[in-house]
PDB file of C-alpha atoms in Angstrom:
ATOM      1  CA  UNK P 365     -78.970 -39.649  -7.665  1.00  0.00           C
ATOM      2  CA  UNK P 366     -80.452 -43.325  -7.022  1.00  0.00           C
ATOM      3  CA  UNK P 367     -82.560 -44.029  -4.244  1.00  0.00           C
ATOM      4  CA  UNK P 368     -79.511 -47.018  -3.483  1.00  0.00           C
ATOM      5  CA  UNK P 369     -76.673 -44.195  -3.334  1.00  0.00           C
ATOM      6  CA  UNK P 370     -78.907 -42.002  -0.726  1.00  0.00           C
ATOM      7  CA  UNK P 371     -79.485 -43.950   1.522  1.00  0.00           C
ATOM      8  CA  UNK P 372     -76.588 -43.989   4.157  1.00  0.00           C
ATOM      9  CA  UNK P 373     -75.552 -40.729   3.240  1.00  0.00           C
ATOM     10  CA  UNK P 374     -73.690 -37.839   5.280  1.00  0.00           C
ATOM     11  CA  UNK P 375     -75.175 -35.192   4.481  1.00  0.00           C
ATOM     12  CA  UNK P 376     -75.669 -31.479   5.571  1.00  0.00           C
ATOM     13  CA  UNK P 377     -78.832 -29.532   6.219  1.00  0.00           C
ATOM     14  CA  UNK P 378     -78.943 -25.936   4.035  1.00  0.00           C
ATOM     15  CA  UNK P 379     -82.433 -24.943   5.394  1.00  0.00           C
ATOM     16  CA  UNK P 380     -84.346 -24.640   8.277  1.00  0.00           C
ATOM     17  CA  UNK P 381     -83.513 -24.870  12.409  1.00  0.00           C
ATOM     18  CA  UNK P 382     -81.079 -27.553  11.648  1.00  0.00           C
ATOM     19  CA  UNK P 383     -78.879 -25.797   8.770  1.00  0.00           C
ATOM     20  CA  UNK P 384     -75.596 -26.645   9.121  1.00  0.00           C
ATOM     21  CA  UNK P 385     -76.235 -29.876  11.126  1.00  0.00           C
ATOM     22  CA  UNK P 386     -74.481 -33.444   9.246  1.00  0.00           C
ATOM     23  CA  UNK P 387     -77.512 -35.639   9.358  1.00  0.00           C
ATOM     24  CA  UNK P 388     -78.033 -39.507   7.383  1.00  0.00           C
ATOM     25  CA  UNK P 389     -80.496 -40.675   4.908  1.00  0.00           C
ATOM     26  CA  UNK P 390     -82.468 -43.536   6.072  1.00  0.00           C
ATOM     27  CA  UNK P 391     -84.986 -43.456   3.708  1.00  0.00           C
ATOM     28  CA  UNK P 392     -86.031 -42.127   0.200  1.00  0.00           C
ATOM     29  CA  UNK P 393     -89.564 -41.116  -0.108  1.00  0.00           C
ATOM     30  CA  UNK P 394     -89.339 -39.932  -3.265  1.00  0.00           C
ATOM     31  CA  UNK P 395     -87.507 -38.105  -6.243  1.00  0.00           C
ATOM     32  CA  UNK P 396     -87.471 -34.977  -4.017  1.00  0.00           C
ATOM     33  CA  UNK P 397     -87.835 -35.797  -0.378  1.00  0.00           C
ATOM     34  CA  UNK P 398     -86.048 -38.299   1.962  1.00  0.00           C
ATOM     35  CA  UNK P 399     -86.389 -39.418   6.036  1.00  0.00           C
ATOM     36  CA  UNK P 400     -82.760 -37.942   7.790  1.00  0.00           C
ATOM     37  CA  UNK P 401     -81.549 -38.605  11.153  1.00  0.00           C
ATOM     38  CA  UNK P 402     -78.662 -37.410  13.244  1.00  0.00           C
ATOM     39  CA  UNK P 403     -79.871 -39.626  16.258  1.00  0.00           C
ATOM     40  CA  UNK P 404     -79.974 -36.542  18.858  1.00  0.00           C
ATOM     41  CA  UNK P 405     -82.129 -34.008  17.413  1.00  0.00           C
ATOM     42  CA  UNK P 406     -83.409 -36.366  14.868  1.00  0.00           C
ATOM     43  CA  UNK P 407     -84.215 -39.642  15.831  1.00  0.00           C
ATOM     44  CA  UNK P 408     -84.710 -43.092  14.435  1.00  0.00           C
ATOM     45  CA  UNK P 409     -88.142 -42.939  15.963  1.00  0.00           C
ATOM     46  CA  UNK P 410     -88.860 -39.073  14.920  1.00  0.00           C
ATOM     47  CA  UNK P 411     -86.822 -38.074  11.577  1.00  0.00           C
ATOM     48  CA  UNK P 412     -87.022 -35.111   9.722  1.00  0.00           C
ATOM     49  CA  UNK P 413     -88.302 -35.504   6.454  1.00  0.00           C
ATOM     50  CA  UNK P 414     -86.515 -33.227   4.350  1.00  0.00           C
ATOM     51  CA  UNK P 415     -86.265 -31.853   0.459  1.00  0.00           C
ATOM     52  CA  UNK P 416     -83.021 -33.025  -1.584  1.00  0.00           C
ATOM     53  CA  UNK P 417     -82.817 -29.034  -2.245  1.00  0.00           C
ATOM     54  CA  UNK P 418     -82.453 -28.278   1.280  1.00  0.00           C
ATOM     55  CA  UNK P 419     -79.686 -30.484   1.842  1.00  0.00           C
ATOM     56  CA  UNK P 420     -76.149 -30.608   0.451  1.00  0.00           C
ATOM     57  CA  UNK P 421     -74.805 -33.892  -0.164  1.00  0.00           C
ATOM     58  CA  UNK P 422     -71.253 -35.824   0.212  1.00  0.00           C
ATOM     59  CA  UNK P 423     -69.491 -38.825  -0.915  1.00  0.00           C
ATOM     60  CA  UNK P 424     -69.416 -40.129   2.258  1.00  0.00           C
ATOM     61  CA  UNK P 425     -72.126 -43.122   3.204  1.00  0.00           C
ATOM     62  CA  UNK P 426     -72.047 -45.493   6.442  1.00  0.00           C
ATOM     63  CA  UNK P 427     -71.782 -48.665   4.975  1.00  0.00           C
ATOM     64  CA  UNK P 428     -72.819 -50.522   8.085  1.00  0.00           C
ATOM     65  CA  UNK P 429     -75.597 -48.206   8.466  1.00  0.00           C
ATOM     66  CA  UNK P 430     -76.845 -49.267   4.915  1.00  0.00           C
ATOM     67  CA  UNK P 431     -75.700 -53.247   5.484  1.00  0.00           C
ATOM     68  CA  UNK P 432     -78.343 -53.112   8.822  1.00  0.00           C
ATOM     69  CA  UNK P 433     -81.083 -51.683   6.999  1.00  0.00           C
ATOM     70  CA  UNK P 434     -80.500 -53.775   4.036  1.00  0.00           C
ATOM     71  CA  UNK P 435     -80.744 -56.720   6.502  1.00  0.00           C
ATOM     72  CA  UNK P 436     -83.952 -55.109   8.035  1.00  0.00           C
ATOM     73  CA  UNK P 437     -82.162 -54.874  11.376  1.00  0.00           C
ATOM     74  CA  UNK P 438     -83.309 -52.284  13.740  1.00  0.00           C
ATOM     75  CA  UNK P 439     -81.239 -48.964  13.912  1.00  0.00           C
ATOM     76  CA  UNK P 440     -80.356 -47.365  17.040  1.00  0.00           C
ATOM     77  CA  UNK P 441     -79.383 -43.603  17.679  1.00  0.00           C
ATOM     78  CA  UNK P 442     -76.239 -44.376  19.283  1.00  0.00           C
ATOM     79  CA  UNK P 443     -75.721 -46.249  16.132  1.00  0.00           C
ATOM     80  CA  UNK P 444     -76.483 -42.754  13.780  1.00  0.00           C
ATOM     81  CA  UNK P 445     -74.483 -40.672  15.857  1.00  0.00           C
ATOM     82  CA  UNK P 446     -71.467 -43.318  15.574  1.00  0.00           C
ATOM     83  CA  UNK P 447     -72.066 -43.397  12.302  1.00  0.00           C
ATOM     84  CA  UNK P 448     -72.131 -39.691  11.677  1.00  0.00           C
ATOM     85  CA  UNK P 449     -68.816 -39.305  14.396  1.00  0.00           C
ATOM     86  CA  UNK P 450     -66.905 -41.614  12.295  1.00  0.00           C
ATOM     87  CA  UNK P 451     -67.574 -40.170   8.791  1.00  0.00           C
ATOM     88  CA  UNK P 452     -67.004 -36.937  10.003  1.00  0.00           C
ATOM     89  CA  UNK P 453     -63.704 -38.093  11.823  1.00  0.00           C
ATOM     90  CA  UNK P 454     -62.434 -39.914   8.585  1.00  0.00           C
ATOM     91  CA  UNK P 455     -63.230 -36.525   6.582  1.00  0.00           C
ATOM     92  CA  UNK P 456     -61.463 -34.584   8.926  1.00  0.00           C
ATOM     93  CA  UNK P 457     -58.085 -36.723   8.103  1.00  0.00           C
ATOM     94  CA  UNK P 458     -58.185 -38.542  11.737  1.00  0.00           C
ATOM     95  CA  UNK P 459     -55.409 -40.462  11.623  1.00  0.00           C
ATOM     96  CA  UNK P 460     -55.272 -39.102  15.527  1.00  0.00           C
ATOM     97  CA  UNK P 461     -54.002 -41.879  18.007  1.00  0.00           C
ATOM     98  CA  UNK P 462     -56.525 -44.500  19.605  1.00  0.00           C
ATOM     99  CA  UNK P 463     -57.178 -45.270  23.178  1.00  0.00           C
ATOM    100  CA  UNK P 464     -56.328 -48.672  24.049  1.00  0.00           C
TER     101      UNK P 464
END
């Protein structure tokens, strides 16, 4: 996989204290390791650097997550775990109805 289709990223820890956890790829380091966030645990400011064989990847990627960073905008960690809520939501089938 191509440093451009990991970054983004949903994916989920298979190793360590945080197995289990969804987490995002905000950077690639290199053909084995990458920077992931969940923006709780994990933040922006602190990530986990982590081996690609440690984590189990999905199809799902936070476009806006990857637009920002693109642009070379600042992330947040409200922003992550918004992010991470959502794809997790839209996996789930959502569909549920919205305040407002």
């Amino acid at each position: 996989m191509s440093e451009e289709n990991l970054v983004g990223r949903l994916v989920y820890s298979k190793a360590g204290r945080d197995q289990g956890r969804p987490l995002l790829v905000i950077r690639v380091i290199d053909n084995r390791l990458v920077l992931v966030v969940d923006g709780d645990l994990r933040t922006v400011e602190k990530p986990k650097i982590k081996n690609l064989r440690h984590l189990q990847t999905t199809n799902r990627v936070a476009s806006a997550i990857v637009e920002k960073m693109a642009r070379g905008d600042p992330l947040s960690n409200s922003e992550v775990r918004k992010a991470i809520e959502d794809l997790l939501y839209r996996d789930s089938g959502g569909g549920g109805l919205e305040d407002g």
